Short mmCIF file of C-alpha atoms in Angstrom, two decimals:
data_model
loop_
_atom_site.label_atom_id
_atom_site.label_comp_id
_atom_site.label_asym_id
_atom_site.label_seq_id
_atom_site.Cartn_x
_atom_site.Cartn_y
_atom_site.Cartn_z
CA MET A 18 43.75 85.33 176.67
CA SER A 19 44.71 82.79 174.00
CA ALA A 20 47.17 83.54 171.22
CA PHE A 21 47.02 82.10 167.73
CA VAL A 22 49.95 82.49 165.33
CA ILE A 23 49.93 82.13 161.49
CA VAL A 24 53.30 81.51 159.78
CA GLY A 25 53.11 82.48 156.19
CA ALA A 26 51.42 85.70 154.91
CA GLY A 27 50.17 84.51 151.54
CA LEU A 28 46.61 83.88 150.48
CA ALA A 29 46.21 80.94 152.88
CA GLY A 30 47.52 82.88 155.86
CA ALA A 31 45.38 85.87 155.13
CA LYS A 32 42.27 83.91 154.63
CA ALA A 33 42.86 81.88 157.87
CA ALA A 34 43.23 85.05 159.80
CA GLU A 35 39.99 86.33 158.17
CA ALA A 36 38.15 83.09 158.92
CA LEU A 37 39.30 83.09 162.49
CA ARG A 38 37.75 86.45 163.17
CA GLU A 39 34.58 85.51 161.20
CA GLN A 40 34.17 82.37 163.25
CA GLY A 41 34.38 84.38 166.50
CA TYR A 42 37.94 84.08 167.64
CA ASP A 43 38.70 87.27 169.63
CA GLY A 44 42.06 86.49 171.17
CA ASP A 45 45.53 87.58 170.04
CA LEU A 46 46.19 86.86 166.36
CA VAL A 47 49.58 87.25 164.69
CA LEU A 48 50.20 86.85 160.97
CA ILE A 49 53.86 86.58 160.04
CA GLY A 50 55.23 86.96 156.45
CA ASP A 51 58.77 87.36 155.19
CA GLU A 52 57.84 89.63 152.38
CA GLN A 53 57.32 93.30 152.86
CA LEU A 54 54.11 93.38 150.91
CA PRO A 55 50.63 92.58 152.43
CA PRO A 56 49.23 89.16 151.59
CA TYR A 57 48.44 88.71 147.93
CA GLU A 58 47.24 85.98 145.60
CA ARG A 59 49.82 84.41 143.31
CA PRO A 60 48.01 83.43 140.01
CA PRO A 61 48.09 86.97 138.62
CA LEU A 62 51.88 86.83 138.78
CA SER A 63 51.82 84.52 135.73
CA LYS A 64 48.63 85.88 134.26
CA GLY A 65 47.05 89.29 134.27
CA TYR A 66 49.65 91.08 136.39
CA LEU A 67 52.62 89.66 134.40
CA ALA A 68 50.79 90.66 131.13
CA GLY A 69 50.33 94.15 132.38
CA SER A 70 46.54 94.05 132.12
CA ASP A 71 45.81 93.89 135.81
CA ALA A 72 47.10 96.02 138.72
CA PHE A 73 48.92 94.48 141.56
CA ASP A 74 46.33 95.91 144.02
CA ASP A 75 43.79 93.71 142.41
CA ALA A 76 45.78 90.67 143.78
CA VAL A 77 45.99 91.93 147.28
CA VAL A 78 43.75 90.00 149.60
CA HIS A 79 43.03 92.98 151.90
CA PRO A 80 44.37 96.47 152.25
CA GLU A 81 47.13 96.59 154.87
CA ASP A 82 44.95 98.78 157.24
CA TRP A 83 42.30 95.93 157.27
CA TYR A 84 44.46 93.76 159.43
CA ALA A 85 44.76 96.42 162.26
CA GLU A 86 41.13 97.14 161.95
CA HIS A 87 40.40 93.43 162.69
CA GLY A 88 42.96 93.19 165.55
CA ILE A 89 45.40 91.21 163.53
CA ASP A 90 48.99 91.76 164.22
CA LEU A 91 50.51 91.68 160.79
CA ARG A 92 54.32 91.36 160.79
CA LEU A 93 55.75 91.79 157.36
CA GLY A 94 59.34 91.36 156.41
CA THR A 95 59.70 88.96 159.42
CA ARG A 96 61.58 85.68 159.22
CA VAL A 97 60.68 82.73 161.42
CA THR A 98 63.83 81.01 162.34
CA ALA A 99 62.44 77.97 164.23
CA LEU A 100 59.55 76.41 165.92
CA ARG A 101 59.70 74.96 169.45
CA PRO A 102 56.47 72.85 169.75
CA SER A 103 57.34 71.55 173.26
CA ASP A 104 57.37 75.19 174.46
CA HIS A 105 54.66 76.45 172.11
CA VAL A 106 57.05 79.07 170.77
CA VAL A 107 57.82 80.46 167.42
CA GLU A 108 61.30 81.80 167.21
CA LEU A 109 61.72 85.13 165.27
CA ASP A 110 64.95 87.01 164.66
CA GLY A 111 65.92 87.66 168.15
CA THR A 112 62.53 87.21 169.87
CA ASP A 113 60.24 84.38 170.95
CA LEU A 114 56.47 84.42 170.26
CA ARG A 115 54.27 82.16 172.28
CA TYR A 116 51.20 80.42 170.78
CA ASP A 117 48.31 78.28 171.88
CA ARG A 118 47.50 77.32 168.37
CA LEU A 119 49.76 77.62 165.33
CA LEU A 120 48.97 77.50 161.64
CA LEU A 121 51.71 76.76 159.06
CA ALA A 122 50.89 78.33 155.61
CA THR A 123 54.49 78.58 154.22
CA GLY A 124 53.56 77.60 150.70
CA SER A 125 55.97 76.34 148.17
CA THR A 126 59.27 77.35 146.62
CA PRO A 127 60.30 76.96 142.94
CA ARG A 128 62.52 74.00 142.12
CA HIS A 129 66.05 74.76 140.91
CA LEU A 130 68.50 73.27 138.46
CA PRO A 131 72.17 73.12 139.50
CA GLY A 132 73.74 76.49 139.15
CA ASP A 133 70.57 78.38 138.19
CA ASP A 134 70.33 80.68 141.21
CA GLU A 135 71.04 83.77 139.10
CA LEU A 136 68.38 82.96 136.58
CA LEU A 137 64.69 83.84 136.53
CA HIS A 138 62.20 82.00 138.68
CA LEU A 139 58.59 82.82 139.42
CA ARG A 140 57.04 82.83 142.94
CA ARG A 141 56.89 86.44 144.12
CA ARG A 142 55.88 89.87 142.84
CA GLY A 143 59.52 90.85 142.31
CA ASP A 144 60.05 87.72 140.24
CA SER A 145 57.04 88.69 137.98
CA ASP A 146 58.32 92.24 137.70
CA ALA A 147 61.84 90.89 136.66
CA ILE A 148 60.30 88.69 134.04
CA ARG A 149 58.08 91.42 132.54
CA GLU A 150 61.14 93.65 132.28
CA ARG A 151 62.72 91.12 129.94
CA PHE A 152 59.69 91.12 127.52
CA GLY A 153 60.80 92.45 124.22
CA GLN A 154 64.48 92.35 125.07
CA GLY A 155 65.43 89.36 123.00
CA ARG A 156 64.66 85.64 123.14
CA MET A 157 63.35 84.22 126.43
CA VAL A 158 64.08 80.56 127.00
CA ILE A 159 61.76 78.84 129.44
CA VAL A 160 62.93 75.51 130.88
CA GLY A 161 59.73 73.62 131.75
CA GLY A 162 56.44 73.26 129.96
CA GLY A 163 54.10 73.14 132.97
CA TRP A 164 51.37 75.65 133.89
CA ILE A 165 53.82 78.38 134.95
CA GLY A 166 56.14 77.99 132.03
CA LEU A 167 53.26 78.02 129.47
CA GLU A 168 51.46 80.99 131.14
CA VAL A 169 54.71 82.98 131.07
CA ALA A 170 55.25 81.99 127.49
CA ALA A 171 51.80 83.20 126.57
CA ALA A 172 52.34 86.57 128.31
CA ALA A 173 55.77 87.01 126.65
CA ARG A 174 54.51 86.13 123.20
CA GLN A 175 51.59 88.60 123.51
CA ALA A 176 54.22 91.21 124.47
CA GLY A 177 56.10 90.55 121.30
CA THR A 178 58.81 88.46 122.72
CA ASP A 179 60.58 85.57 121.03
CA VAL A 180 60.03 82.52 123.19
CA THR A 181 61.56 79.01 123.25
CA VAL A 182 60.08 76.43 125.74
CA LEU A 183 62.10 73.25 126.61
CA GLU A 184 60.20 70.37 127.97
CA ALA A 185 61.60 67.03 128.98
CA ALA A 186 58.35 65.06 128.39
CA ASP A 187 57.01 64.20 124.99
CA GLN A 188 54.27 66.89 125.33
CA PRO A 189 53.79 69.81 127.68
CA LEU A 190 51.52 69.24 130.67
CA SER A 191 51.71 65.51 130.04
CA ALA A 192 52.06 64.89 133.74
CA GLN A 193 48.97 66.90 134.57
CA LEU A 194 46.78 66.20 131.57
CA GLY A 195 48.32 63.11 129.90
CA PRO A 196 49.95 63.13 126.41
CA GLU A 197 46.77 63.36 124.42
CA LEU A 198 45.59 66.66 125.92
CA GLY A 199 49.13 67.89 126.18
CA GLN A 200 49.12 68.00 122.31
CA ASP A 201 46.41 70.56 122.40
CA PHE A 202 48.54 72.92 124.46
CA ALA A 203 51.54 72.22 122.30
CA ALA A 204 49.53 73.17 119.21
CA LEU A 205 48.19 76.31 120.91
CA HIS A 206 51.70 77.68 121.74
CA ARG A 207 53.15 76.75 118.34
CA ASP A 208 50.24 78.45 116.64
CA HIS A 209 51.16 81.67 118.58
CA GLY A 210 54.81 81.49 117.51
CA VAL A 211 56.47 79.66 120.42
CA GLU A 212 59.44 77.46 119.52
CA LEU A 213 58.52 74.43 121.53
CA HIS A 214 61.05 71.59 121.97
CA THR A 215 59.78 68.42 123.74
CA GLY A 216 61.64 65.27 124.85
CA VAL A 217 64.77 67.27 125.42
CA SER A 218 67.20 67.15 128.33
CA VAL A 219 69.00 70.24 129.62
CA ASP A 220 72.81 69.83 130.16
CA GLU A 221 73.70 73.40 131.25
CA VAL A 222 71.82 76.61 131.87
CA ARG A 223 73.46 80.07 131.79
CA ALA A 224 72.04 83.60 131.69
CA ASP A 225 72.90 83.84 128.03
CA GLY A 226 71.51 80.48 126.93
CA VAL A 227 70.92 76.75 127.40
CA ARG A 228 72.86 73.78 126.19
CA LEU A 229 70.96 70.56 125.55
CA ALA A 230 72.21 67.09 126.23
CA ASP A 231 72.69 66.48 122.51
CA GLY A 232 74.99 69.53 122.27
CA THR A 233 72.49 71.99 120.81
CA VAL A 234 72.96 75.52 122.17
CA ILE A 235 70.00 77.92 122.34
CA ASP A 236 71.07 81.49 122.84
CA ALA A 237 68.95 83.62 125.05
CA ALA A 238 68.61 87.14 126.42
CA SER A 239 66.96 85.73 129.52
CA VAL A 240 66.27 82.24 130.93
CA LEU A 241 63.35 81.23 133.17
CA ILE A 242 63.37 78.04 135.15
CA ALA A 243 59.90 76.61 135.49
CA ILE A 244 60.20 73.03 136.43
CA GLY A 245 57.74 72.99 139.32
CA ALA A 246 57.73 73.73 143.04
CA ARG A 247 58.37 72.01 146.30
CA PRO A 248 56.49 72.48 149.63
CA ASP A 249 58.30 74.75 152.04
CA THR A 250 58.52 72.22 154.92
CA ALA A 251 61.88 73.27 156.41
CA LEU A 252 60.44 74.74 159.61
CA ALA A 253 58.05 71.81 160.07
CA ALA A 254 60.65 69.22 159.53
CA ALA A 255 63.17 70.92 161.86
CA ALA A 256 60.48 71.02 164.61
CA GLY A 257 59.91 67.26 164.31
CA LEU A 258 56.46 67.37 162.71
CA ALA A 259 55.55 64.47 160.39
CA VAL A 260 56.62 65.42 156.84
CA ASP A 261 56.42 63.50 153.52
CA ASN A 262 55.69 65.41 150.32
CA GLY A 263 54.41 68.24 152.47
CA VAL A 264 53.34 68.43 156.12
CA LEU A 265 51.11 65.51 156.97
CA VAL A 266 47.73 66.56 158.26
CA ASP A 267 44.39 64.82 158.85
CA ALA A 268 41.19 65.87 157.24
CA SER A 269 40.85 68.61 159.90
CA LEU A 270 44.19 69.98 158.78
CA ARG A 271 45.86 68.95 162.07
CA THR A 272 49.51 68.03 162.01
CA SER A 273 51.20 65.35 164.07
CA ASP A 274 51.32 68.00 166.92
CA PRO A 275 47.82 68.48 168.26
CA ASP A 276 48.27 72.32 168.49
CA ILE A 277 49.76 72.88 165.08
CA TYR A 278 47.85 72.94 161.80
CA ALA A 279 48.87 73.42 158.09
CA ALA A 280 46.92 74.74 155.10
CA GLY A 281 47.68 75.51 151.39
CA ASP A 282 50.57 74.17 149.29
CA ILE A 283 52.38 72.39 152.22
CA ALA A 284 49.29 70.47 153.54
CA ASN A 285 49.47 66.79 152.51
CA ALA A 286 45.90 66.04 153.80
CA GLU A 287 43.69 63.12 154.36
CA HIS A 288 40.87 63.67 151.83
CA PRO A 289 37.37 62.12 152.80
CA PHE A 290 36.27 61.87 149.29
CA TYR A 291 39.35 60.18 147.89
CA GLY A 292 40.19 58.18 150.97
CA ARG A 293 43.83 58.98 150.73
CA ARG A 294 46.26 61.86 151.07
CA ILE A 295 46.43 64.49 148.44
CA ARG A 296 48.58 67.66 148.28
CA VAL A 297 47.42 70.40 145.88
CA GLU A 298 49.56 73.36 144.88
CA HIS A 299 46.60 75.46 143.55
CA TRP A 300 44.90 78.83 144.36
CA ALA A 301 41.64 77.18 145.29
CA ASN A 302 43.29 75.08 148.09
CA ALA A 303 44.83 78.24 149.53
CA LEU A 304 41.50 80.12 149.26
CA ASN A 305 39.26 77.48 150.75
CA GLN A 306 41.25 75.25 153.17
CA PRO A 307 41.82 78.09 155.75
CA ALA A 308 38.15 78.05 156.81
CA THR A 309 38.54 74.40 157.78
CA ALA A 310 41.80 75.10 159.54
CA ALA A 311 40.29 77.96 161.52
CA ALA A 312 37.27 75.92 162.59
CA SER A 313 39.56 73.12 163.76
CA MET A 314 41.86 75.46 165.58
CA LEU A 315 38.70 76.54 167.45
CA GLY A 316 37.87 73.10 168.49
CA GLN A 317 35.04 72.50 166.05
CA ASP A 318 34.54 69.27 164.06
CA ALA A 319 35.59 70.18 160.52
CA SER A 320 37.10 68.42 157.62
CA TYR A 321 38.17 69.65 154.19
CA ASP A 322 36.68 67.75 151.31
CA GLU A 323 36.69 70.24 148.32
CA LEU A 324 37.64 68.71 144.98
CA PRO A 325 40.92 70.00 143.50
CA TYR A 326 40.33 72.96 141.10
CA PHE A 327 42.62 74.90 138.83
CA TYR A 328 42.26 77.36 135.99
CA THR A 329 44.50 78.93 133.40
CA ASP A 330 44.41 81.63 130.76
CA GLN A 331 46.76 81.41 127.75
CA TYR A 332 46.15 83.66 124.73
CA ASP A 333 42.45 83.18 123.78
CA LEU A 334 42.13 79.96 125.75
CA GLY A 335 40.52 79.91 129.12
CA MET A 336 40.32 76.58 131.10
CA GLU A 337 38.99 75.30 134.30
CA TYR A 338 39.92 71.87 135.67
CA ILE A 339 38.30 69.94 138.44
CA GLY A 340 39.03 66.60 140.04
CA LEU A 341 41.95 64.15 140.27
CA PRO A 342 42.25 61.40 137.66
CA ASP A 343 44.23 58.16 138.03
CA ALA A 344 47.13 57.59 135.64
CA GLY A 345 45.91 55.95 132.47
CA ALA A 346 42.37 57.09 132.83
CA GLU A 347 40.30 57.09 129.62
CA VAL A 348 39.68 60.57 128.11
CA VAL A 349 36.32 61.35 126.55
CA ILE A 350 36.00 64.66 124.57
CA ARG A 351 32.69 66.58 124.32
CA GLY A 352 32.66 69.46 121.87
CA ASP A 353 34.83 71.05 119.35
CA ARG A 354 38.40 70.04 120.15
CA ALA A 355 39.78 71.62 116.93
CA GLY A 356 38.11 74.83 117.63
CA ARG A 357 39.26 74.81 121.31
CA GLU A 358 35.76 74.78 122.63
CA PHE A 359 35.27 71.42 124.49
CA ILE A 360 35.12 69.58 127.69
CA ALA A 361 37.47 66.65 128.39
CA PHE A 362 36.46 64.09 131.01
CA TRP A 363 38.75 61.44 132.62
CA LEU A 364 36.99 58.09 133.35
CA ASP A 365 38.25 55.21 135.44
CA GLY A 366 37.70 51.61 134.54
CA ASP A 367 34.29 51.45 136.00
CA ARG A 368 33.26 54.53 133.88
CA HIS A 369 33.12 56.94 136.88
CA ILE A 370 34.11 60.45 136.05
CA GLN A 371 37.23 61.34 137.96
CA ALA A 372 37.98 64.77 136.51
CA GLY A 373 36.78 67.32 133.91
CA MET A 374 38.43 70.19 132.06
CA ASN A 375 36.40 72.80 130.30
CA VAL A 376 38.11 74.70 127.60
CA ASN A 377 36.41 78.00 126.49
CA VAL A 378 33.13 76.39 127.66
CA TRP A 379 31.60 78.17 130.74
CA ASP A 380 29.31 77.50 133.64
CA VAL A 381 29.87 73.71 133.74
CA VAL A 382 32.08 73.30 136.79
CA ASP A 383 29.14 72.65 139.16
CA PRO A 384 27.61 69.97 137.01
CA ILE A 385 30.99 68.34 136.40
CA LYS A 386 31.64 68.41 140.24
CA ALA A 387 28.25 66.77 140.74
CA LEU A 388 29.11 63.95 138.33
CA ILE A 389 32.39 63.29 140.01
CA ARG A 390 30.86 63.27 143.53
CA SER A 391 27.99 61.01 142.36
CA ARG A 392 30.37 58.15 141.54
CA LYS A 393 27.75 56.93 139.07
CA PRO A 394 28.93 55.27 135.96
CA VAL A 395 28.34 57.26 132.74
CA ASP A 396 27.47 56.27 129.09
CA ALA A 397 30.57 57.53 127.32
CA LYS A 398 28.65 58.07 124.01
CA ARG A 399 26.19 60.35 125.77
CA LEU A 400 28.86 61.96 127.67
CA ALA A 401 30.63 62.90 124.39
CA ASP A 402 27.34 64.25 122.86
CA PRO A 403 27.02 68.06 123.49
CA ASP A 404 23.28 67.77 122.87
CA VAL A 405 22.83 65.53 125.91
CA PRO A 406 22.63 67.54 129.20
CA LEU A 407 25.27 66.66 131.69
CA ASP A 408 22.72 65.59 134.22
CA LYS A 409 21.46 62.95 131.73
CA VAL A 410 24.81 61.09 131.02
CA THR A 411 24.83 58.66 133.87
CA ASP A 412 23.52 55.04 133.51
CA GLN A 413 21.41 55.46 136.58
#
């Protein structure tokens, strides 16, 4: 009987195990995770769970007994020490586990600053618990104005915590949204009492504060480092797999080894729609890629071509984002930007929509996705007019 092994018991790993069973695989199936908790989704750690409005069980992918019921050998609190592709072996602490097909779903890890190991980071449930325990206990300084930093800032402020956010760029989220839309999130947080410093460089971080390069010292009761994440490719690289900003995979999610696949944050995948590699560190990838990986592991002809998707909730602002714009793309706004009810579109030089972001405007992801996939040029004036239906904004 064949044996499939999945390394990484997060959302991607759990969904891959589920997909393999749904697609008819009835051989041995092992899912390995180094946390003691059953697989869970991570977005609530900086959203509802962190804010205390959602229970942790709501984030759990399946109850722990579901795995045994489906013949899945779930090994929690287990560390994989090495891979031996030539032998088709996964090395655990003291034992070897043979596989016929292997899926890597090891996710990503927070980036660190020098000397910040004792400070707060956010990746796992315990991290979220530790951050929430600091709410209301004095000023929280957050280094980094990306999605995680701003979501934690929102939860902290709503819990009555004084918050300072330090961002190296001129606006928060400028790398993701560009400086123009970054201003909207800067205003949102300042309106809710966040002390936001942009264009600053951090010289030293300590548990009791941060010193900036200009000598300014900001005292803190707690400090969170939220400067992004890096793909956890250590096992893959040590095993000799092709690695470059993630594990390199084709559109079927197969690595440079024909019996090893990768999904989720670590997969730097050839994308059929974009015609190039992309790596996406978002929930939707971890949710949707595993079905393609499972089909490929079972020898089916499959490729992953979903458009990148992301969402955030901050204060009274809800947002969905889909697509992948080029740097310098033109931004067209549709709706009430001042009232924070609008859609932003990113257009390339040929007036093709590359991405869309709906802010407090709902049920528009599918038409935005259709516009992106159509690759039809749009009339920017019609696109900006809320009275023109989205399926009537193209020139063709």
